[in-house]
One Martini backbone bead per residue (centre of mass of N, CA, C, O) as a GRO file, in nm:
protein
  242
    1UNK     BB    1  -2.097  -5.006  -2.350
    2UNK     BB    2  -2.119  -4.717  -2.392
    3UNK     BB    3  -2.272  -4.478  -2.642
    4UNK     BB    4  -2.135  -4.176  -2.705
    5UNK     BB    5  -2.459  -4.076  -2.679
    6UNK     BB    6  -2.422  -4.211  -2.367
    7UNK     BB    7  -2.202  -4.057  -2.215
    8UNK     BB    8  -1.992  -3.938  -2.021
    9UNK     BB    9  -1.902  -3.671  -1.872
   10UNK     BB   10  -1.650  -3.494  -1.816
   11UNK     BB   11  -1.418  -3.380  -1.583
   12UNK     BB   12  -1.365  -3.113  -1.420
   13UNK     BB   13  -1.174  -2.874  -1.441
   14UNK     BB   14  -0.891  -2.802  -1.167
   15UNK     BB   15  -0.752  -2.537  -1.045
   16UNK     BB   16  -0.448  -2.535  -0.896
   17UNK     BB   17  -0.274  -2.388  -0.627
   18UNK     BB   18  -0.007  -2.130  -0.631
   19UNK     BB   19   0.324  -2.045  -0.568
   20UNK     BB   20   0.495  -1.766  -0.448
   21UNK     BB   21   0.869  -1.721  -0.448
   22UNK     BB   22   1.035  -1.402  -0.313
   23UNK     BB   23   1.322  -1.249  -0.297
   24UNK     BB   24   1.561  -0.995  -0.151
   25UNK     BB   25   1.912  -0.919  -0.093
   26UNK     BB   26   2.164  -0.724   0.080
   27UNK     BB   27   2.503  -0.637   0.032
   28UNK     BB   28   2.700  -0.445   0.189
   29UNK     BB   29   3.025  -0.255   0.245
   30UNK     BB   30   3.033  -0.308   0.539
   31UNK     BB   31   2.880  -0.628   0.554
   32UNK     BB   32   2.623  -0.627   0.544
   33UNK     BB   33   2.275  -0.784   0.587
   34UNK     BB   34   1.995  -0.882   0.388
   35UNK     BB   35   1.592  -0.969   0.349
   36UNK     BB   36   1.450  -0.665   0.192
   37UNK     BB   37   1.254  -0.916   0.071
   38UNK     BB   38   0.949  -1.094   0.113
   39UNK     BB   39   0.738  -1.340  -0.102
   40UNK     BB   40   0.394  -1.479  -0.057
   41UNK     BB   41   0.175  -1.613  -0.312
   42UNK     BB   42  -0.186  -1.670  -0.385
   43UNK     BB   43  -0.433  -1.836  -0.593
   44UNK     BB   44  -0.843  -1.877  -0.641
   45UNK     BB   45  -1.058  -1.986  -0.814
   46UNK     BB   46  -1.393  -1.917  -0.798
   47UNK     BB   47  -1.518  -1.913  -1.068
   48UNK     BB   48  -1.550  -1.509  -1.081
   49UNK     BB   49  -1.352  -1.571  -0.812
   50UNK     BB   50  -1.105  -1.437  -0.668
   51UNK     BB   51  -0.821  -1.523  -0.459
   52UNK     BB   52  -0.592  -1.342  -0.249
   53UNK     BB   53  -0.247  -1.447  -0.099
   54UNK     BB   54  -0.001  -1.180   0.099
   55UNK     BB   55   0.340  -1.255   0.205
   56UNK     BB   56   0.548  -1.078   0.440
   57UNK     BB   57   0.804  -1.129   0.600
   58UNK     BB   58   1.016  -1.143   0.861
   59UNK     BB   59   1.375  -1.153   0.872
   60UNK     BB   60   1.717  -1.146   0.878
   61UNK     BB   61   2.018  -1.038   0.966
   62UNK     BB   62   2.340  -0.879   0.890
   63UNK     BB   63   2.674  -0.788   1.082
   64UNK     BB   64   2.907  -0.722   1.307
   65UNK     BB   65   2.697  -0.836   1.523
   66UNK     BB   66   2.574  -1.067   1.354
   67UNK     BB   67   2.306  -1.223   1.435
   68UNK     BB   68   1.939  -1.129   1.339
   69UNK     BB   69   1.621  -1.275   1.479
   70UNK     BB   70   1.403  -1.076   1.616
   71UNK     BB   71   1.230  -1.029   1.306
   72UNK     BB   72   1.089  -1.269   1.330
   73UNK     BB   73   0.818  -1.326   1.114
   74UNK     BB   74   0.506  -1.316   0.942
   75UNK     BB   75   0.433  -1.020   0.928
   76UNK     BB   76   0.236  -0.952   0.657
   77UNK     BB   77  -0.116  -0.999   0.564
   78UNK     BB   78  -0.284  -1.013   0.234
   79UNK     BB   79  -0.605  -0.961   0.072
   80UNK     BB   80  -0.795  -1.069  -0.236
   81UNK     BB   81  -1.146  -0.981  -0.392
   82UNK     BB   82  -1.241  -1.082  -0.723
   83UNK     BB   83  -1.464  -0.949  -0.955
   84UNK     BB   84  -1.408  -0.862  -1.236
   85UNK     BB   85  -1.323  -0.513  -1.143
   86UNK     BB   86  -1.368  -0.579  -0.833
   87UNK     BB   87  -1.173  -0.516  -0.538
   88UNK     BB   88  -1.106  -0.638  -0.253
   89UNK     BB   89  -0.926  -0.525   0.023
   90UNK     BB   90  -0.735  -0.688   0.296
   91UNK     BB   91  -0.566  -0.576   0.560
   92UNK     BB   92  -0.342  -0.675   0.775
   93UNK     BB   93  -0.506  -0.998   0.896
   94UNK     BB   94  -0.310  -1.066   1.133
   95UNK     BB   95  -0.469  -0.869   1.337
   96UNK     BB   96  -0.750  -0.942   1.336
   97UNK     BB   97  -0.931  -0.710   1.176
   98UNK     BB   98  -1.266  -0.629   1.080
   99UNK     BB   99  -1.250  -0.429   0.862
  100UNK     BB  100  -1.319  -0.237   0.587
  101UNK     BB  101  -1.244  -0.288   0.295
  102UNK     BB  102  -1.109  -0.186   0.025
  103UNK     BB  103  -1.218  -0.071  -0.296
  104UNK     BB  104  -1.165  -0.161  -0.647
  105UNK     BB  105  -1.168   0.010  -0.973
  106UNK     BB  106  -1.209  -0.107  -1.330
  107UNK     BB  107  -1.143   0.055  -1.671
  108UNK     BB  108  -1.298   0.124  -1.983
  109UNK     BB  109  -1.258   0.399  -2.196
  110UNK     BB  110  -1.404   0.559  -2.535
  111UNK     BB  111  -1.298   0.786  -2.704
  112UNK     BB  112  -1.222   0.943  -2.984
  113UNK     BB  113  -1.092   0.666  -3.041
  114UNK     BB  114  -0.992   0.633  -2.724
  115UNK     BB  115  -0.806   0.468  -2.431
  116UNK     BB  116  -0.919   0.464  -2.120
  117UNK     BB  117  -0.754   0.431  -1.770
  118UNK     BB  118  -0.958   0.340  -1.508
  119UNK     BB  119  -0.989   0.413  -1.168
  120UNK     BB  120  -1.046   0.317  -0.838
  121UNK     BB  121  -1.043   0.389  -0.462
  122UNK     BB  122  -1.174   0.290  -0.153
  123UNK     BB  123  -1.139   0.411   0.243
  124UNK     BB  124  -1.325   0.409   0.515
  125UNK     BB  125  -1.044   0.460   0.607
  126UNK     BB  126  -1.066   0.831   0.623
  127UNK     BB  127  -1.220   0.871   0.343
  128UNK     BB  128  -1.038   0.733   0.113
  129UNK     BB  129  -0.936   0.818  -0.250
  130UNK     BB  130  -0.828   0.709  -0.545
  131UNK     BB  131  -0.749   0.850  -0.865
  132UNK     BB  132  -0.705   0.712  -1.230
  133UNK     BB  133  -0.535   0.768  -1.539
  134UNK     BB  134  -0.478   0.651  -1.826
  135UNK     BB  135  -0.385   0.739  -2.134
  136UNK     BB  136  -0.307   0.773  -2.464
  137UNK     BB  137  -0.022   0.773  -2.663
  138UNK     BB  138   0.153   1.085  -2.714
  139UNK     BB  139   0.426   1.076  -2.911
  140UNK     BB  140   0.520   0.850  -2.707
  141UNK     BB  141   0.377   0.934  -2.465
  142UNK     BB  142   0.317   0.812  -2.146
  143UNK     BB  143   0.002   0.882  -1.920
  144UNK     BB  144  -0.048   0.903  -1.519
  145UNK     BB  145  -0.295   0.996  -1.335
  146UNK     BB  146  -0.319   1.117  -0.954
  147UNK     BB  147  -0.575   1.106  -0.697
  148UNK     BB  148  -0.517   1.189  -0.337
  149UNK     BB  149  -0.741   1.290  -0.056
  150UNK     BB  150  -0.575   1.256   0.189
  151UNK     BB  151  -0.323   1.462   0.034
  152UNK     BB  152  -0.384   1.617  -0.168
  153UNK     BB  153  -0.215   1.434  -0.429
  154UNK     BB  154  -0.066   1.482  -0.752
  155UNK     BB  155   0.024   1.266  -1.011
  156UNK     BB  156   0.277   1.206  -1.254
  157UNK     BB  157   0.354   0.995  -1.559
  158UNK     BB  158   0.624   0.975  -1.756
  159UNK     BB  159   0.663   0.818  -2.071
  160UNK     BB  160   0.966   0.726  -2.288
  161UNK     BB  161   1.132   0.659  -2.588
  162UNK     BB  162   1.487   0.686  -2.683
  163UNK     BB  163   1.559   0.476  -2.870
  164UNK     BB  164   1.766   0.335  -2.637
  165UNK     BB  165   1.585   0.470  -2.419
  166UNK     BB  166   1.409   0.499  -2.091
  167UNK     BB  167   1.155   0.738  -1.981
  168UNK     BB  168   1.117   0.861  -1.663
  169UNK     BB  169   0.869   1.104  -1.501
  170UNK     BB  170   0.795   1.207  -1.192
  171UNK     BB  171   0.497   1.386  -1.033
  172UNK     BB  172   0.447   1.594  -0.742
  173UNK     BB  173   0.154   1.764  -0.630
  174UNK     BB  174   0.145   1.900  -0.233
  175UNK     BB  175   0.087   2.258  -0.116
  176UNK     BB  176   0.249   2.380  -0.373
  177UNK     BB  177   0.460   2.130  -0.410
  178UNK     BB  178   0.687   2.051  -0.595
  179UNK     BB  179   0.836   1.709  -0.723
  180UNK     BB  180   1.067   1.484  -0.829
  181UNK     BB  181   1.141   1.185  -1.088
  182UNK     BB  182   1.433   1.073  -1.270
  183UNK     BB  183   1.463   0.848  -1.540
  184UNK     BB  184   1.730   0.626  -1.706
  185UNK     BB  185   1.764   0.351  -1.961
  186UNK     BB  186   2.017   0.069  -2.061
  187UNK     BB  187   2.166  -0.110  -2.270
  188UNK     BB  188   2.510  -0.140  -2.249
  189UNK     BB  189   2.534  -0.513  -2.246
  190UNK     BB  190   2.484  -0.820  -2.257
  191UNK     BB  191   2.253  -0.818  -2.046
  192UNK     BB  192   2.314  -0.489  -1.946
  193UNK     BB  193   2.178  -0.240  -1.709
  194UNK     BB  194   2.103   0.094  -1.705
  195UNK     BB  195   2.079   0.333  -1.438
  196UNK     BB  196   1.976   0.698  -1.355
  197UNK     BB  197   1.847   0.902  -1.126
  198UNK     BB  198   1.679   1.222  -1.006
  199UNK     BB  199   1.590   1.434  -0.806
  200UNK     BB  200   1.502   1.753  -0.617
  201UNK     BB  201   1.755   1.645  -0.424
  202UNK     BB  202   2.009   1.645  -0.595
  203UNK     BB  203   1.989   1.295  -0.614
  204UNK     BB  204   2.083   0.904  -0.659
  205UNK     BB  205   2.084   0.629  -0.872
  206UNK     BB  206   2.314   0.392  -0.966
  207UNK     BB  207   2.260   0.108  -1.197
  208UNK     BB  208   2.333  -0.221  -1.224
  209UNK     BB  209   2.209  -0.513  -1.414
  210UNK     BB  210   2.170  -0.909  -1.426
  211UNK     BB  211   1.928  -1.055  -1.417
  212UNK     BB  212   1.919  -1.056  -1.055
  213UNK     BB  213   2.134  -0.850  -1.062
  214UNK     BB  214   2.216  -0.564  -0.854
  215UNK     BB  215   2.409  -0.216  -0.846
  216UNK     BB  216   2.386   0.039  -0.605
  217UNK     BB  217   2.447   0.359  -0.641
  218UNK     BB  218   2.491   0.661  -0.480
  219UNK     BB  219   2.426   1.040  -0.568
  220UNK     BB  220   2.533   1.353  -0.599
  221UNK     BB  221   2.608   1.642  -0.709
  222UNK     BB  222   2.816   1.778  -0.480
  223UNK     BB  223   2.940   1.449  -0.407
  224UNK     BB  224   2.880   1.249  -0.618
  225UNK     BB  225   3.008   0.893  -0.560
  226UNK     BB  226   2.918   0.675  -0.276
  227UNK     BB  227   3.053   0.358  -0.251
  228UNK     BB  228   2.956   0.312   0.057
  229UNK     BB  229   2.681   0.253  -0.024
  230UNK     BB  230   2.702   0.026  -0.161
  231UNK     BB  231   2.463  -0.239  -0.321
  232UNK     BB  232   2.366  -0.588  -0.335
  233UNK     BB  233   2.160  -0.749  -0.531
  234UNK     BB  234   1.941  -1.032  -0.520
  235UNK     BB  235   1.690  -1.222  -0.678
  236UNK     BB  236   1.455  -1.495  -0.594
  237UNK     BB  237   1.221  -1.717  -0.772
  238UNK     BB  238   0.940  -1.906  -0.769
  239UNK     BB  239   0.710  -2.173  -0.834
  240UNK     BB  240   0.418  -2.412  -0.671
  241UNK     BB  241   0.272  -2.658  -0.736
  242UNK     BB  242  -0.063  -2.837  -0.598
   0.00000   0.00000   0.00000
């Protein structure tokens, strides 16, 4: 029996790779139905460098005519090498597309004694790049700047929350044109969550949400609240590890 002076070393922990798998139905009142979202991803750490596959199948849908399984098939899958700070995303890999990935870089910087997150991202196809930078929370209110060269569009988005209500604004502008989109969210009874948002076509959708499920209303100013529009959402995820 070896003496603990020379035992043999333990052996390596390697850490087995997970998937997730998460779906979103949507079944409107008209009695169709789908399967608004569908998505499978994974990932597996080698040293300091991560790998990451997410697959997004197209599923099927349901109306007054049927079952539809024409768009079933594989759909979209994408893929993700990171280490350290930068990420090279290789986009729709089932094309078998050879192109060079686009890449991402994250950082934080510390100024006045304040932290910035700032982002950076550059896609050889179009020649276009995209800067974002995070604030640090001024009285309360959190602010993300974006700005994409493709379509020269600046974003800014306004997070605060005000007693309980959860408040954000994105602002959009583009070409001398600005858009917004208003949300206000808050809990309204146990477990259930209010949403309303508003954008600059003075129309937006009312949400009530619950665990899984959610129920989403349209309406507009002018014309009120929309009940044929309506949608009942249910999310549901699992994680398997192998």
């Amino acid at each position: 029996r070896p003496s603990p002076q020379h035992a043999p070393p333990p052996a390596p922990h390697i850490k087995m790779a997970s998937f997730k798998i998460s779906t979103r139905s949507d079944l409107k009142t008209d009695g169709s139905a789908s399967f608004g979202e569908a998505k499978i991803s994974t990932s597996q750490a080698f040293g300091d460098v991560t790998v990451g596959v997410t697959c997004k199948p197209s599923l099927f849908s349901v109306s007054k005519g049927g079952l539809d399984t024409s768009k079933l098939g594989i759909g979209r899958v994408d893929a993700t090498v990171e280490y350290n700070d930068v990420t090279a995303y290789f986009d729709n890999v089932q094309k078998g597309n050879a192109e060079i990935p686009r890449i991402g870089y994250k950082t934080k910087l510390e100024a006045g004694g304040n932290t910035y997150a700032l982002e950076a991202s550059y896609a050889h196809k179009g020649n276009a790049a995209k800067l974002a930078c995070t604030m640090p929370k001024f009285e309360g209110v959190g602010c993300k700047v974006e700005y994409a060269t493709a379509d020269s569009k600046t974003t800014i988005n306004l997070d605060k929350t005000v007693a309980d209500t959860k408040c954000k604004l994105k602002l959009d502008a583009k070409s001398g044109a600005i858009s917004f989109k208003a949300t206000a969210s808050r809990s309204v009874a146990a477990g259930v969550t209010a949403t309303v948002d508003i954008s600059d076509k003075e129309a937006g959708t009312i949400s009530l949400s619950k665990d899984q499920f959610a129920l989403d209303v349209p309406y507009s100013v002018k014309g009120g609240v929309d009940t044929s529009g309506a949608t009942l959402k249910m999310k549901w995820s699992t994680t398997i590890d192998i």
